[in-house]
Coordinates of N, CA and C in Angstrom, one line a residue:
X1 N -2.5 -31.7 26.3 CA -1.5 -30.9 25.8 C -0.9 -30.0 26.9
X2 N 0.4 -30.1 26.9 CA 0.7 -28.7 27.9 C 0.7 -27.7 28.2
X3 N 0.7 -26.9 28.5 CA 0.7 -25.2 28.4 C 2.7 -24.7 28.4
X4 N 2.5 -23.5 27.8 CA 4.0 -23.0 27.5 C 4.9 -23.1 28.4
X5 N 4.2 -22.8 29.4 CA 5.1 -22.7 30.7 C 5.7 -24.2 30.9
X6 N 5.3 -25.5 30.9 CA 5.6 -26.6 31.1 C 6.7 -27.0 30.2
X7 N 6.7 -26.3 29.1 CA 7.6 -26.5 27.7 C 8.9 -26.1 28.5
X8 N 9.9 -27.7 27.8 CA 11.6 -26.8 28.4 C 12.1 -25.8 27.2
X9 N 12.5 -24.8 28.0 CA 12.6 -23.3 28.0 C 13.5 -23.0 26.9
X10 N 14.0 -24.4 26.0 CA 15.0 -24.0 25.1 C 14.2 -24.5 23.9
X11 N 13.3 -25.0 23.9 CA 12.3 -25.0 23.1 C 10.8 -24.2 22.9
X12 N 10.8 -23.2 23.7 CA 10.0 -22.1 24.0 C 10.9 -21.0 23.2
X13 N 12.3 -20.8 23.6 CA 13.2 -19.8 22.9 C 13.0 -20.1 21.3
X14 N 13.2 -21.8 20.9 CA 13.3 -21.7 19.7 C 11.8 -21.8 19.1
X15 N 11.0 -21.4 19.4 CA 10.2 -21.0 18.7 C 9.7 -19.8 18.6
X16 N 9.8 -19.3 19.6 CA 9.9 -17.3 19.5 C 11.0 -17.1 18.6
X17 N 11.9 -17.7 18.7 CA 12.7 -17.2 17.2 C 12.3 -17.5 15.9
X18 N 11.9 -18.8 15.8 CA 11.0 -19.1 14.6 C 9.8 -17.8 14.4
X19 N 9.2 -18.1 15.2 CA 7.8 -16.8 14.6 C 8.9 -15.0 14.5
X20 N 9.4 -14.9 15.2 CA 10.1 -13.7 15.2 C 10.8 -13.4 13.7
X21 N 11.7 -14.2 13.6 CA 12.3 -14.9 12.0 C 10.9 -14.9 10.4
X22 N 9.9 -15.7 11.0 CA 8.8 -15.6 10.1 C 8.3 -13.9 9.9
X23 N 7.6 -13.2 11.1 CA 7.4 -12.0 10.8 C 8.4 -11.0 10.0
X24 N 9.3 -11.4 10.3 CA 10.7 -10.4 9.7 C 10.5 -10.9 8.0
X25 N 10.3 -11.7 7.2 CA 10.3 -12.6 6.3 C 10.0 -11.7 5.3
X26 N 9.1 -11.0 5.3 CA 8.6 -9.7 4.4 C 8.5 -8.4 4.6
X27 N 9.1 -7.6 3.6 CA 9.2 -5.9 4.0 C 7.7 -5.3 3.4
X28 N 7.2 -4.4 4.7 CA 6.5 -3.7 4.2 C 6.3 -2.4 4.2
X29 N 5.6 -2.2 3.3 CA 5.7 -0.4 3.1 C 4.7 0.4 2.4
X30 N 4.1 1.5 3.1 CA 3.0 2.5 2.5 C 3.6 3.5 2.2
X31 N 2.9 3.9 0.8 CA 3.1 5.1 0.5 C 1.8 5.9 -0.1
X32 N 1.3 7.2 0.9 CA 0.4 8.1 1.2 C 0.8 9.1 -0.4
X33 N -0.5 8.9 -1.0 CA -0.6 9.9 -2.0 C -2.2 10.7 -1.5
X34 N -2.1 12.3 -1.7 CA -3.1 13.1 -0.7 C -3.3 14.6 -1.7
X35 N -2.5 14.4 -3.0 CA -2.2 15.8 -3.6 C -2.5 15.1 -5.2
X36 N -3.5 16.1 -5.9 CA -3.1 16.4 -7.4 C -2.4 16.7 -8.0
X37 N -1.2 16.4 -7.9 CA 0.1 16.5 -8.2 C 1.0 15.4 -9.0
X38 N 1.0 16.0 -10.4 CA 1.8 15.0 -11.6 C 3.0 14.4 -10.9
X39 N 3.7 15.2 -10.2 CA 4.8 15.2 -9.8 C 5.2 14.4 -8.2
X40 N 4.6 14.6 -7.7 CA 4.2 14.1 -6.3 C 3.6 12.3 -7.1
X41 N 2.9 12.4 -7.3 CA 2.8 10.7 -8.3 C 3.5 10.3 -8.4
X42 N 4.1 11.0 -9.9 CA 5.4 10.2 -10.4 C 6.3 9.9 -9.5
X43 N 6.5 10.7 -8.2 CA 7.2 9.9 -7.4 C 7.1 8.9 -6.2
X44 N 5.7 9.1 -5.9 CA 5.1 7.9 -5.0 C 5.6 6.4 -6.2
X45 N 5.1 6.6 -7.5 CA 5.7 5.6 -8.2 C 6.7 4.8 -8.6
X46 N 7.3 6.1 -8.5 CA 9.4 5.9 -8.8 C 9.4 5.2 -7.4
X47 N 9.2 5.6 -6.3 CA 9.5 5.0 -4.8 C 9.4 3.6 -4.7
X48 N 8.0 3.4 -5.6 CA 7.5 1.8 -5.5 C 8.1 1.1 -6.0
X49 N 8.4 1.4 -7.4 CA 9.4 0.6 -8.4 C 10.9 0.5 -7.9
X50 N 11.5 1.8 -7.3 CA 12.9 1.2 -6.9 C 12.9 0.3 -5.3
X51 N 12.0 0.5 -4.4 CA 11.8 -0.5 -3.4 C 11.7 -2.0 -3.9
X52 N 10.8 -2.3 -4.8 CA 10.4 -3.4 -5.3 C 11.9 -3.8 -5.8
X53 N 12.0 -3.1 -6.9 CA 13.2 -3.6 -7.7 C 14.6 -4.0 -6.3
X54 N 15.0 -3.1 -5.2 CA 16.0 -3.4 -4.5 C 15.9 -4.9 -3.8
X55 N 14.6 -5.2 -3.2 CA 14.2 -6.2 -2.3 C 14.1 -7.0 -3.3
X56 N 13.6 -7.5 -4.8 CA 13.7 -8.6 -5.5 C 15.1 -8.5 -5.8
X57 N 16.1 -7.9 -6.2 CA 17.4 -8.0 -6.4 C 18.5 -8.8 -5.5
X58 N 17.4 -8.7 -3.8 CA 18.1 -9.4 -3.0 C 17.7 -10.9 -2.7
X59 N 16.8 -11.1 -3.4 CA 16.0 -12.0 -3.4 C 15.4 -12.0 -2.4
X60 N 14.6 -11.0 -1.8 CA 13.7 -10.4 -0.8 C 11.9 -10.0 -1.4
X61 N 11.5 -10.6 -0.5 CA 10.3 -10.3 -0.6 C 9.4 -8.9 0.0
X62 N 9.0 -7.8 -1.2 CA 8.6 -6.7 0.1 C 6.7 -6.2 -0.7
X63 N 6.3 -5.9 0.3 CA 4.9 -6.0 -0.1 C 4.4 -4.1 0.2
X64 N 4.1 -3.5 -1.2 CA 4.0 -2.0 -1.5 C 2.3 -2.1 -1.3
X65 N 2.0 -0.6 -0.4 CA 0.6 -0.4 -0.5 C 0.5 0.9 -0.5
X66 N 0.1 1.4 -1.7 CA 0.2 3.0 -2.2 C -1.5 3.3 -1.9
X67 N -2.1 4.0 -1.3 CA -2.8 4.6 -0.2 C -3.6 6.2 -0.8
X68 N -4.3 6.9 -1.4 CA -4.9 7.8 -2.3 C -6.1 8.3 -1.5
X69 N -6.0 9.2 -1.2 CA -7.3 10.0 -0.7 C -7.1 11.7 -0.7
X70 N -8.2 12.1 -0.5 CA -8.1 13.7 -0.6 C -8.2 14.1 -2.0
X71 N -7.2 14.8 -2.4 CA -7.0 14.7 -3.8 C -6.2 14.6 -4.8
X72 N -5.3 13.3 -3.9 CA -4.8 12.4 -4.3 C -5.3 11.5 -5.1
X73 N -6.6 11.0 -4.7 CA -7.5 10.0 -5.9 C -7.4 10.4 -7.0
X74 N -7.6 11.2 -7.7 CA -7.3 12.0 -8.8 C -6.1 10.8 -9.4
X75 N -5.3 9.8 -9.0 CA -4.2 9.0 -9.4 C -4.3 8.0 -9.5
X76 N -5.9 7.9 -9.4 CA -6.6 6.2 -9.4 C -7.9 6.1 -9.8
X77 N -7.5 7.6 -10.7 CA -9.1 7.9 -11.4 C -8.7 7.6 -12.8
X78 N -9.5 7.0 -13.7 CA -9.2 6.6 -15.0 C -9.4 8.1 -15.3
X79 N -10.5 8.6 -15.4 CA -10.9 9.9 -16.2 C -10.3 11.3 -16.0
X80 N -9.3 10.9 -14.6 CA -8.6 12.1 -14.4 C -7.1 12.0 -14.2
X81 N -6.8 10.4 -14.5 CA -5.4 11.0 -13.6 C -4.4 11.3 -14.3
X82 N -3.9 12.3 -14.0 CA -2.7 12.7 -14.8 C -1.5 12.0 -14.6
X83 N -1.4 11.0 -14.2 CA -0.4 9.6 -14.8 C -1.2 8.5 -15.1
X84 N -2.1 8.4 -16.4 CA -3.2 7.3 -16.4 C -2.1 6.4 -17.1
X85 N -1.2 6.6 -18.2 CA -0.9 5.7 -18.9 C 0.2 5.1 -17.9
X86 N 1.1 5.8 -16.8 CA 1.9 4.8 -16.3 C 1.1 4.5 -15.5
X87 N 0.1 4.6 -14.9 CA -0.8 3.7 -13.9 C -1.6 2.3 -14.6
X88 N -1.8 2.6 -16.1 CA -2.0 1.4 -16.4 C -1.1 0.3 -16.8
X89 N 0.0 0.1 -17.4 CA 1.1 -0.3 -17.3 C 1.5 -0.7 -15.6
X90 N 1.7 0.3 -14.7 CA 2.4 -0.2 -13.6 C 1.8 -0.9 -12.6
X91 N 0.1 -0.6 -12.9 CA -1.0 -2.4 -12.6 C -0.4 -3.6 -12.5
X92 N -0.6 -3.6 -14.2 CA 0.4 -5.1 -14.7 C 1.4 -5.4 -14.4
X93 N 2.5 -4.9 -14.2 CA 4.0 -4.7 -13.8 C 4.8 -5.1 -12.9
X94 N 3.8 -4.7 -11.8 CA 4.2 -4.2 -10.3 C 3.5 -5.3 -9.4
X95 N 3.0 -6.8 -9.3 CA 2.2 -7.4 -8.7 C 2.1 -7.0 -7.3
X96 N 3.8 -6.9 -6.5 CA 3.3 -6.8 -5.0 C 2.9 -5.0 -4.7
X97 N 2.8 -4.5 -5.5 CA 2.1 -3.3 -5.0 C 1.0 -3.4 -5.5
X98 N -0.2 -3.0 -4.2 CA -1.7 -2.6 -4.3 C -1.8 -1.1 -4.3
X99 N -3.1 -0.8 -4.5 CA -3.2 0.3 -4.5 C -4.8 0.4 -3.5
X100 N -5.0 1.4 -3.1 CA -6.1 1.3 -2.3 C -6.8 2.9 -2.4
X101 N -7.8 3.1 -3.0 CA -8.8 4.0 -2.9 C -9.6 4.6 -1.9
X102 N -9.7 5.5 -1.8 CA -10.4 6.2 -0.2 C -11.7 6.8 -0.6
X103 N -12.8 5.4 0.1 CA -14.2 5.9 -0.8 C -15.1 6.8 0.3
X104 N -14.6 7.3 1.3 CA -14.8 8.5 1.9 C -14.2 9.8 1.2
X105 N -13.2 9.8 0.1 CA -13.2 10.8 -0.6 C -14.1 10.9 -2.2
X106 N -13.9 9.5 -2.2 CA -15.1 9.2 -3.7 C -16.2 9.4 -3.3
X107 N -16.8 9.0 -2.7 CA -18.3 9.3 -1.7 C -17.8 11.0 -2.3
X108 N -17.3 11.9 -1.5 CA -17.5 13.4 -1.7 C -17.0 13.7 -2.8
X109 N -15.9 13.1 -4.0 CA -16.2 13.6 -5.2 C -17.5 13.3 -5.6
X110 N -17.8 12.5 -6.1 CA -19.3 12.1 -6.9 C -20.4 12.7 -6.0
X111 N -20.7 13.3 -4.4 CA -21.6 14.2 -4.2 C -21.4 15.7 -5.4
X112 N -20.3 16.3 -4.9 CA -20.1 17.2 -6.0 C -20.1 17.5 -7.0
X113 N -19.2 16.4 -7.5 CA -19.9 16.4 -9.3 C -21.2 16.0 -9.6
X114 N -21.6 14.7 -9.0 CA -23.1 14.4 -9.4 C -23.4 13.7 -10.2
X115 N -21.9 13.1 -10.2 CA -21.1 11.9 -11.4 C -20.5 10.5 -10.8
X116 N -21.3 9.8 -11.0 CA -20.3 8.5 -10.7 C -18.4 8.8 -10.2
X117 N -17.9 8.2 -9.8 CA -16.5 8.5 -10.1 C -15.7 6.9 -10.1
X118 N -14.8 6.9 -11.2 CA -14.8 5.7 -11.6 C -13.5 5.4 -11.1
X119 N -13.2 4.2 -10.6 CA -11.5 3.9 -10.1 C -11.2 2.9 -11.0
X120 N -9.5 3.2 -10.9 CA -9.2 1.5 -11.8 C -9.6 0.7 -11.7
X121 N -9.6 -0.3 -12.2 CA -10.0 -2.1 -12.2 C -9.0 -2.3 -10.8
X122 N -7.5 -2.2 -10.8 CA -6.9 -3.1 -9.9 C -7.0 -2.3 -9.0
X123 N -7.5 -1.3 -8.5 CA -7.3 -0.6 -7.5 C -8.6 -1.4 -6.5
X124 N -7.9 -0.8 -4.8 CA -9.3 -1.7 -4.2 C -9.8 -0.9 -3.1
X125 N -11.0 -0.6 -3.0 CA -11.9 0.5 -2.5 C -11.8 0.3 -1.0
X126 N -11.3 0.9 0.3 CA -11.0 1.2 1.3 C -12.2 2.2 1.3
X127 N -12.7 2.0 2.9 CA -13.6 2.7 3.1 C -13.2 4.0 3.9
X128 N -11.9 4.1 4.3 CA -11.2 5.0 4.7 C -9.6 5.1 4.4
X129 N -9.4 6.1 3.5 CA -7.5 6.1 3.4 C -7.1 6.3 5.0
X130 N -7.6 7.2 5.2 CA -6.3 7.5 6.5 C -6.7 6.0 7.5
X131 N -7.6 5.6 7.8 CA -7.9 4.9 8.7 C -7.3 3.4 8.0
X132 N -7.1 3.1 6.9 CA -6.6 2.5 6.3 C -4.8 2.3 6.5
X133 N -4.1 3.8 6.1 CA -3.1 3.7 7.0 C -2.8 3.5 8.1
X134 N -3.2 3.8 8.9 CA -3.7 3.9 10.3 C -3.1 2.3 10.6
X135 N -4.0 1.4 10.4 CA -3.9 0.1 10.4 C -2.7 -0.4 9.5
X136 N -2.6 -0.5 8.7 CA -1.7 -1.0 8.0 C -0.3 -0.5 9.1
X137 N -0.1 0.3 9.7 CA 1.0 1.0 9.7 C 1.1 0.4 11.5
X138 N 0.2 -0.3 11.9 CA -0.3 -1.0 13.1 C 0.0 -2.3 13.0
X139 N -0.1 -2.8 11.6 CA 0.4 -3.8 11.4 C 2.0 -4.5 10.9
X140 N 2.5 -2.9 11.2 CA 3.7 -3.4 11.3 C 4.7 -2.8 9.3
X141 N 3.8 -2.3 8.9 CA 3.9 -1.3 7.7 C 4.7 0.4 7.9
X142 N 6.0 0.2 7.3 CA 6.7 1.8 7.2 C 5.8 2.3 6.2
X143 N 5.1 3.6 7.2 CA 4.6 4.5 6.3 C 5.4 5.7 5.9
X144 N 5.3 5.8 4.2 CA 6.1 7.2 4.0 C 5.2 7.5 3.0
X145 N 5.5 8.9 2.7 CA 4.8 9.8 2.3 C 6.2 11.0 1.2
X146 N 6.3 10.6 0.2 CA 7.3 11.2 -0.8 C 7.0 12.4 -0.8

């Protein structure tokens, strides 16, 4: 097989365009929740749903990763969160948005309480939020923070 360099050079272009083209193919985006805050929620929320809703409108594909740590978790806690009912609903709803839990902050709730601490079903247990963003946002992910 050849190596790249031997490839003529207008078929080396057109394939860096292809992959370059491929990468561009899907939008993505975090949004950092870090506050007990009804309000601060509801709008990491709202952010998700009108992103989502813009990018399928265009017939675009964009992939949401809403991000919870500190005490923030509190929004991905069944027993606490003060937006549980639209968080169950916007599970089902919402497929390209994940949600990710920061079990460096669950680890230290449930030292303190001395309680289990329970996350949603669709939520998925990151062993670090920030370090979590960190990466995602390395990977080529707009992080914002409402």
């Amino acid at each position: 097989m050849k190596n790249i360099a031997q490839l003529p050079i207008a078929l080396v272009i057109l394939l860096v365009m292809s992959i370059a083209a491929f990468a561009d193919d899907q939008h993505k985006l975090v949004l950092q929740i870090s506050d007990n805050d009804p309000q601060k929620m509801n709008t990491v929320l709202n952010v998700a749903a009108n992103v989502a809703r813009h990018y399928s409108g265009m017939g675009e594909e964009v992939d949401i990763r809403i991000v919870a740590f500190n005490a923030g978790l509190h929004m991905l806690r069944p027993d606490t969160s003060p937006v549980k009912e639209r968080m169950m609903s916007f599970g089902e709803s919402m497929p390209n948005v994940a949600f990710h839990a920061c079990n460096n902050t669950r680890t230290a709730m449930q030292k303190k309480s001395g309680k289990d601490v329970p996350i949603f079903a669709f939520a998925d247990i990151v062993p670090a939020g920030v370090v979590s963003i960190m990466e995602l946002d390395a990977d080529g992910y707009t992080v914002v923070r409402p």
